[in-house]
Amino acid sequence: MAYPVTRMRRLRSNAHIRSLVRETNLDHADLVLPIFIREGIDQPYPISGMPNVMVQSLASLEEEVKSCLDSGLHAVMLFGIPVQKDALGSSAYSEDNITVASIMALKDKFQEDIVVMADLCLDEYSDHGHCGIVGADGKVQNDETLVLYSKIALLYAKAGVDFVAPSGMMDGQVGAIRSSLDSAGYHNTAILAYSAKYASALYGPFREAVDVSIANGGDRKTYQQDIGNASESLREIALDIEEGADMVMVKPAITNLDIIAKAKEKFNFPLAAYQVSGEYSMVLATAAKGMFDARATAYEMLLSIKRAGADAIITYFAKEIVSYL
Ligand code: PBG
């Protein structure tokens, strides 16, 4: 006797039936494309560890964003790479900062058509590669760093950024930035907090892109989270919400689907996930060997991140996937 067809199976019969009952869809409006902009270059150039990703010049940025808009993408996350790196990351909070110039160029040209987020951190600007300033004891100085983060936030806000995105995992960074923004009258500048950010090996290709190496073979384990911990993420997120974050983030994404799901369930608060450089590069490196299809794999991962509970996804696949949807 044949096993009777189950109800679940009946609803898989064809593509239209499957879409009727699909619980989660990936939409172009969920995606944010990270963009690297390097000060002092004339031409965009490729990143060897991140196929199809270019480091943009200030001039080519506009074209890149125009092509995003044409394909239906309306949100970007900017990462500036300065000419000068020093111990205090001083080009991060100088008026002619490359990220500030990029924000101004995009807001001048596209206004509300593009949501501009800007990563706020010191690592791209410091010669030691840490996310904060380093004291005489060799340790990252939390409170001294907050003062600098607040300065950067004000510069970004003044330039017209929609979201500042503090990624340095300093304690109190969201509260410090919110109160500086508010006291300067930037009540509408939102904060996307990198709240649950793990000390991950998957940031490797990104470090090449932004030209960062951590001094003396160091790591970020004293300020980014330990991979083995889950409940810690919920405490980090709770703190950021309390301090005034408008959106919170879990990062990396695919290794932290459990955290995304728990965060969504516990807080039901606007939630982003960052599919980081290593997640991107491993898909393309494997696909290049013919082992699977890159787009189908990327789509599956992004849809799973969404299904886990992310509202928005920051991904280097954004442009590619939008044309696939
Ligand atoms: C810090 C920052 C990093 C990433 C985003 N913001 C690197 C780090 O924490 O070491 C990683 C993103 C990626 O790997 O795609 N400014």
Coordinates of C-alpha atoms and ligand atoms in Angstrom, one line a residue:
M1 CA 0.0 0.0 0.0
A2 CA 1.3 3.4 -0.9
Y3 CA 2.0 5.8 1.9
P4 CA -0.8 8.5 1.7
V5 CA 0.4 11.9 0.4
T6 CA 0.8 14.3 3.3
R7 CA -0.7 17.7 3.4
M8 CA 2.8 19.2 3.5
R9 CA 3.8 17.3 0.4
R10 CA 0.6 18.4 -1.5
L11 CA 1.6 22.0 -0.9
R12 CA 5.0 21.4 -2.6
S13 CA 3.4 20.3 -5.9
N14 CA 4.4 23.3 -8.0
A15 CA 6.1 26.6 -7.8
H16 CA 2.9 28.7 -7.5
I17 CA 1.5 26.6 -4.8
R18 CA 4.8 26.7 -3.0
S19 CA 4.9 30.5 -3.1
L20 CA 1.3 30.7 -1.9
V21 CA 2.3 29.1 1.4
R22 CA 5.8 30.3 1.7
E23 CA 6.3 31.9 5.2
T24 CA 9.4 33.9 4.5
N25 CA 10.3 35.9 1.4
L26 CA 13.5 37.8 0.6
D27 CA 12.7 41.3 -0.6
H28 CA 15.0 43.8 -2.3
A29 CA 13.9 46.3 0.4
D30 CA 15.5 44.1 3.2
L31 CA 19.0 44.4 1.8
V32 CA 21.9 46.8 2.6
L33 CA 25.0 46.8 0.4
P34 CA 28.3 47.6 2.2
I35 CA 30.6 49.9 0.1
F36 CA 34.3 50.7 0.6
I37 CA 35.5 54.1 -0.3
R38 CA 39.2 54.9 -0.3
E39 CA 40.6 58.4 0.0
G40 CA 43.1 59.5 -2.5
I41 CA 42.6 57.0 -5.4
D42 CA 41.5 57.8 -8.9
Q43 CA 40.2 54.5 -10.0
P44 CA 38.2 51.8 -8.2
Y45 CA 40.2 48.6 -7.7
P46 CA 39.3 45.0 -6.8
I47 CA 39.9 43.2 -3.5
S48 CA 41.6 39.8 -4.1
G49 CA 39.8 38.0 -1.3
M50 CA 36.3 39.3 -2.2
P51 CA 35.5 38.5 -5.9
N52 CA 33.3 41.2 -7.6
V53 CA 33.7 43.7 -4.8
M54 CA 35.6 46.9 -5.7
V55 CA 37.1 49.6 -3.4
Q56 CA 35.5 52.8 -4.8
S57 CA 36.9 56.2 -5.1
L58 CA 34.9 59.2 -4.0
A59 CA 34.2 59.8 -7.7
S60 CA 33.1 56.3 -8.6
L61 CA 30.9 56.0 -5.5
E62 CA 28.1 57.9 -7.1
E63 CA 28.0 55.6 -10.1
E64 CA 28.0 52.6 -7.8
V65 CA 25.0 53.9 -5.9
K66 CA 23.2 54.9 -9.1
S67 CA 23.5 51.3 -10.2
C68 CA 22.1 50.1 -6.9
L69 CA 19.1 52.4 -7.2
D70 CA 18.6 51.2 -10.8
S71 CA 18.5 47.6 -9.6
G72 CA 16.1 48.4 -6.8
L73 CA 18.5 48.6 -3.8
H74 CA 18.0 51.6 -1.6
A75 CA 20.3 51.2 1.3
V76 CA 24.1 51.2 1.7
M77 CA 26.6 50.9 4.6
L78 CA 29.7 53.0 4.0
F79 CA 33.3 52.2 5.1
G80 CA 35.9 54.9 4.5
I81 CA 39.6 54.1 4.2
P82 CA 41.8 57.1 4.9
V83 CA 45.2 58.0 3.5
Q84 CA 46.6 58.8 7.0
K85 CA 46.4 56.2 9.8
D86 CA 47.8 57.1 13.2
A87 CA 47.6 55.9 16.8
L88 CA 44.6 58.1 17.6
G89 CA 42.7 57.4 14.4
S90 CA 42.6 61.2 13.9
S91 CA 41.4 61.2 10.3
A92 CA 38.2 59.5 11.6
Y93 CA 37.1 62.8 13.3
S94 CA 38.7 65.3 11.0
E95 CA 36.2 67.5 9.0
D96 CA 37.5 66.3 5.6
N97 CA 37.1 62.6 6.5
I98 CA 36.5 60.3 3.5
T99 CA 33.3 58.8 5.0
V100 CA 31.9 62.3 5.7
A101 CA 32.7 63.3 2.1
S102 CA 30.9 60.2 0.9
I103 CA 27.8 60.8 2.9
M104 CA 27.6 64.4 1.7
A105 CA 28.1 63.4 -1.9
L106 CA 25.3 60.7 -1.7
K107 CA 22.8 62.9 0.1
D108 CA 23.5 65.8 -2.2
K109 CA 22.9 63.7 -5.3
F110 CA 20.2 61.2 -4.2
Q111 CA 18.5 62.7 -1.1
E112 CA 15.9 60.3 0.4
D113 CA 16.2 57.9 -2.5
I114 CA 19.1 56.3 -0.7
V115 CA 19.3 55.2 3.0
V116 CA 22.9 56.0 4.0
M117 CA 24.4 54.1 6.9
A118 CA 28.0 54.6 8.0
D119 CA 30.1 52.3 10.0
L120 CA 31.5 54.2 13.0
C121 CA 34.7 52.8 14.3
L122 CA 38.4 53.6 14.6
D123 CA 40.0 50.5 13.2
E124 CA 40.1 51.7 9.6
Y125 CA 41.8 54.9 10.8
S126 CA 44.2 53.7 13.4
D127 CA 47.7 52.4 12.7
H128 CA 47.4 49.6 15.3
G129 CA 44.1 48.4 13.8
H130 CA 42.1 48.3 17.1
C131 CA 38.6 49.6 17.3
G132 CA 39.5 52.1 20.0
I133 CA 42.5 54.0 21.3
V134 CA 45.2 52.0 23.0
G135 CA 46.6 53.1 26.3
A136 CA 50.2 52.9 27.6
D137 CA 49.2 49.5 29.2
G138 CA 48.5 48.2 25.7
K139 CA 44.8 47.9 26.4
V140 CA 41.9 49.5 24.5
Q141 CA 40.6 52.5 26.5
N142 CA 36.9 52.3 26.6
D143 CA 35.8 55.7 27.9
E144 CA 38.5 57.7 26.0
T145 CA 37.2 56.0 22.8
L146 CA 33.6 57.0 23.5
V147 CA 34.6 60.6 23.3
L148 CA 36.0 60.1 19.8
Y149 CA 33.0 58.0 18.7
S150 CA 30.7 60.9 19.7
K151 CA 32.8 63.3 17.6
I152 CA 32.5 61.0 14.6
A153 CA 28.8 60.6 15.1
L154 CA 28.3 64.4 15.0
L155 CA 30.3 64.7 11.8
Y156 CA 28.3 61.9 10.1
A157 CA 25.0 63.5 11.4
K158 CA 26.0 66.9 10.1
A159 CA 26.8 65.4 6.7
G160 CA 23.3 63.9 6.6
V161 CA 23.7 60.3 7.4
D162 CA 20.5 58.3 8.1
F163 CA 22.1 55.7 10.4
V164 CA 25.3 55.8 12.4
A165 CA 26.5 52.3 13.0
P166 CA 28.9 52.0 15.9
S167 CA 30.8 48.7 15.4
G168 CA 33.6 48.9 17.9
M169 CA 31.9 47.1 20.8
M170 CA 32.9 49.6 23.4
D171 CA 30.7 49.6 26.5
G172 CA 28.2 52.5 26.5
Q173 CA 28.8 53.5 22.9
V174 CA 25.2 53.7 22.0
G175 CA 24.3 55.9 25.0
A176 CA 27.2 58.2 24.4
I177 CA 26.4 58.7 20.8
R178 CA 22.7 59.1 21.4
S179 CA 23.2 61.8 23.9
S180 CA 25.7 63.7 21.7
L181 CA 23.4 63.6 18.8
D182 CA 20.5 64.8 20.8
S183 CA 22.3 67.6 22.5
A184 CA 23.4 68.9 19.1
G185 CA 19.8 68.7 17.8
Y186 CA 20.3 65.6 15.6
H187 CA 17.2 63.9 16.9
N188 CA 16.4 62.2 13.6
T189 CA 19.8 60.6 13.1
A190 CA 19.2 56.9 13.9
I191 CA 21.6 54.4 15.4
L192 CA 22.1 50.9 14.1
A193 CA 24.0 49.2 16.8
Y194 CA 26.4 46.4 16.2
S195 CA 25.1 44.9 19.4
A196 CA 26.0 41.2 19.3
K197 CA 29.3 41.2 17.5
Y198 CA 31.5 38.1 17.8
A199 CA 35.3 38.0 17.7
S200 CA 35.1 36.0 14.4
A201 CA 37.6 34.7 12.0
L202 CA 35.1 35.4 9.2
Y203 CA 36.1 39.1 9.1
G204 CA 39.4 38.1 7.3
P205 CA 38.6 39.3 3.8
F206 CA 37.2 42.6 5.1
R207 CA 40.5 43.4 6.8
E208 CA 42.2 43.2 3.4
A209 CA 39.5 45.5 1.9
V210 CA 40.0 48.2 4.5
D211 CA 43.7 47.7 4.9
V212 CA 43.6 46.8 8.5
S213 CA 46.0 44.5 10.4
I214 CA 46.0 44.4 14.2
A215 CA 49.4 45.3 15.7
N216 CA 51.6 42.5 17.2
G217 CA 49.3 39.8 15.9
G218 CA 46.6 41.0 18.3
D219 CA 42.9 40.2 18.2
R220 CA 39.6 41.8 19.4
K221 CA 38.8 39.2 22.0
T222 CA 38.8 41.7 24.9
Y223 CA 35.9 43.7 23.3
Q224 CA 34.1 41.5 20.8
Q225 CA 32.1 38.5 22.0
D226 CA 33.3 35.0 22.7
I227 CA 31.9 32.5 20.1
G228 CA 30.8 30.1 22.8
N229 CA 28.3 32.5 24.4
A230 CA 24.7 33.0 23.5
S231 CA 23.0 34.6 26.5
E232 CA 25.7 37.3 26.5
S233 CA 24.3 38.4 23.2
L234 CA 20.9 39.0 24.7
R235 CA 22.4 41.1 27.4
E236 CA 24.4 43.1 24.9
I237 CA 21.2 43.7 22.8
A238 CA 19.1 44.6 25.9
L239 CA 21.7 47.2 26.9
D240 CA 21.8 48.8 23.5
I241 CA 18.0 49.0 23.3
E242 CA 18.0 50.6 26.7
E243 CA 20.8 53.1 25.6
G244 CA 18.7 54.2 22.7
A245 CA 19.5 52.0 19.6
D246 CA 16.9 52.2 16.9
M247 CA 18.0 48.9 15.4
V248 CA 20.2 46.2 16.7
M249 CA 22.5 43.8 14.8
V250 CA 23.8 40.3 15.1
K251 CA 27.1 39.6 13.3
P252 CA 28.2 37.3 11.6
A253 CA 24.9 35.9 10.4
I254 CA 25.1 32.3 9.3
T255 CA 27.0 31.1 12.3
N256 CA 24.6 33.0 14.6
L257 CA 21.2 32.0 13.4
D258 CA 20.4 30.8 16.9
I259 CA 21.2 34.3 18.2
I260 CA 19.1 36.0 15.6
A261 CA 16.1 33.8 16.4
K262 CA 16.5 34.3 20.1
A263 CA 16.9 38.1 19.7
K264 CA 13.8 38.3 17.6
E265 CA 11.7 36.3 20.0
K266 CA 12.9 38.0 23.1
F267 CA 12.9 41.6 22.0
N268 CA 10.7 41.8 18.9
F269 CA 12.8 44.9 18.0
P270 CA 14.1 46.0 14.6
L271 CA 16.9 43.5 13.9
A272 CA 19.6 43.5 11.3
A273 CA 22.1 40.7 10.5
Y274 CA 25.4 41.2 8.9
Q275 CA 26.5 38.5 6.4
V276 CA 30.2 39.3 6.7
S277 CA 33.1 39.2 4.2
G278 CA 34.1 35.6 5.1
E279 CA 30.6 34.3 4.6
Y280 CA 30.6 36.0 1.2
S281 CA 34.0 34.9 0.1
M282 CA 33.5 31.2 1.1
V283 CA 30.5 30.9 -1.1
L284 CA 32.3 32.4 -4.1
A285 CA 35.5 30.5 -3.5
T286 CA 33.7 27.2 -3.3
A287 CA 31.4 28.0 -6.3
A288 CA 34.6 28.9 -8.3
K289 CA 35.7 25.3 -7.9
G290 CA 32.3 24.2 -9.4
M291 CA 31.1 22.7 -6.2
F292 CA 27.8 24.5 -6.0
D293 CA 25.9 27.4 -7.6
A294 CA 26.9 30.7 -6.0
R295 CA 23.6 32.5 -6.5
A296 CA 21.4 29.7 -5.3
T297 CA 23.7 29.2 -2.3
A298 CA 23.7 32.9 -1.4
Y299 CA 19.9 33.1 -1.8
E300 CA 19.5 30.1 0.5
M301 CA 21.7 31.6 3.1
L302 CA 20.0 35.0 3.0
L303 CA 16.5 33.5 3.1
S304 CA 17.5 31.4 6.1
I305 CA 18.9 34.5 7.9
K306 CA 15.6 36.2 7.2
R307 CA 13.6 33.2 8.4
A308 CA 15.6 33.1 11.6
G309 CA 14.2 36.6 12.3
A310 CA 16.3 39.3 10.7
D311 CA 14.4 42.3 9.3
A312 CA 17.3 43.7 7.3
I313 CA 20.5 42.0 6.0
I314 CA 23.7 43.7 5.3
T315 CA 25.3 41.7 2.5
Y316 CA 27.9 41.9 -0.2
F317 CA 25.5 39.9 -2.3
A318 CA 22.9 42.6 -2.3
K319 CA 23.3 43.7 -5.9
E320 CA 23.6 40.2 -7.3
I321 CA 20.7 38.9 -5.4
V322 CA 18.3 41.7 -6.2
S323 CA 18.6 40.8 -9.9
Y324 CA 17.9 37.2 -9.0
L325 CA 14.7 37.9 -6.9
Ligands
PBG1 C1 34.8 47.3 12.3 C2 34.1 46.4 11.4 C3 34.5 45.1 11.0 C4 33.5 44.6 10.2 C5 32.5 45.6 10.1 N1 32.9 46.6 10.9 C6 35.8 44.4 11.3 C7 36.1 43.9 12.6 O1 35.4 44.0 13.6 O2 37.2 43.4 12.7 C8 33.6 43.3 9.4 C9 32.7 43.2 8.3 C10 33.0 42.0 7.4 O3 33.8 41.1 7.7 O4 32.4 42.0 6.3 N2 35.0 48.6 11.8

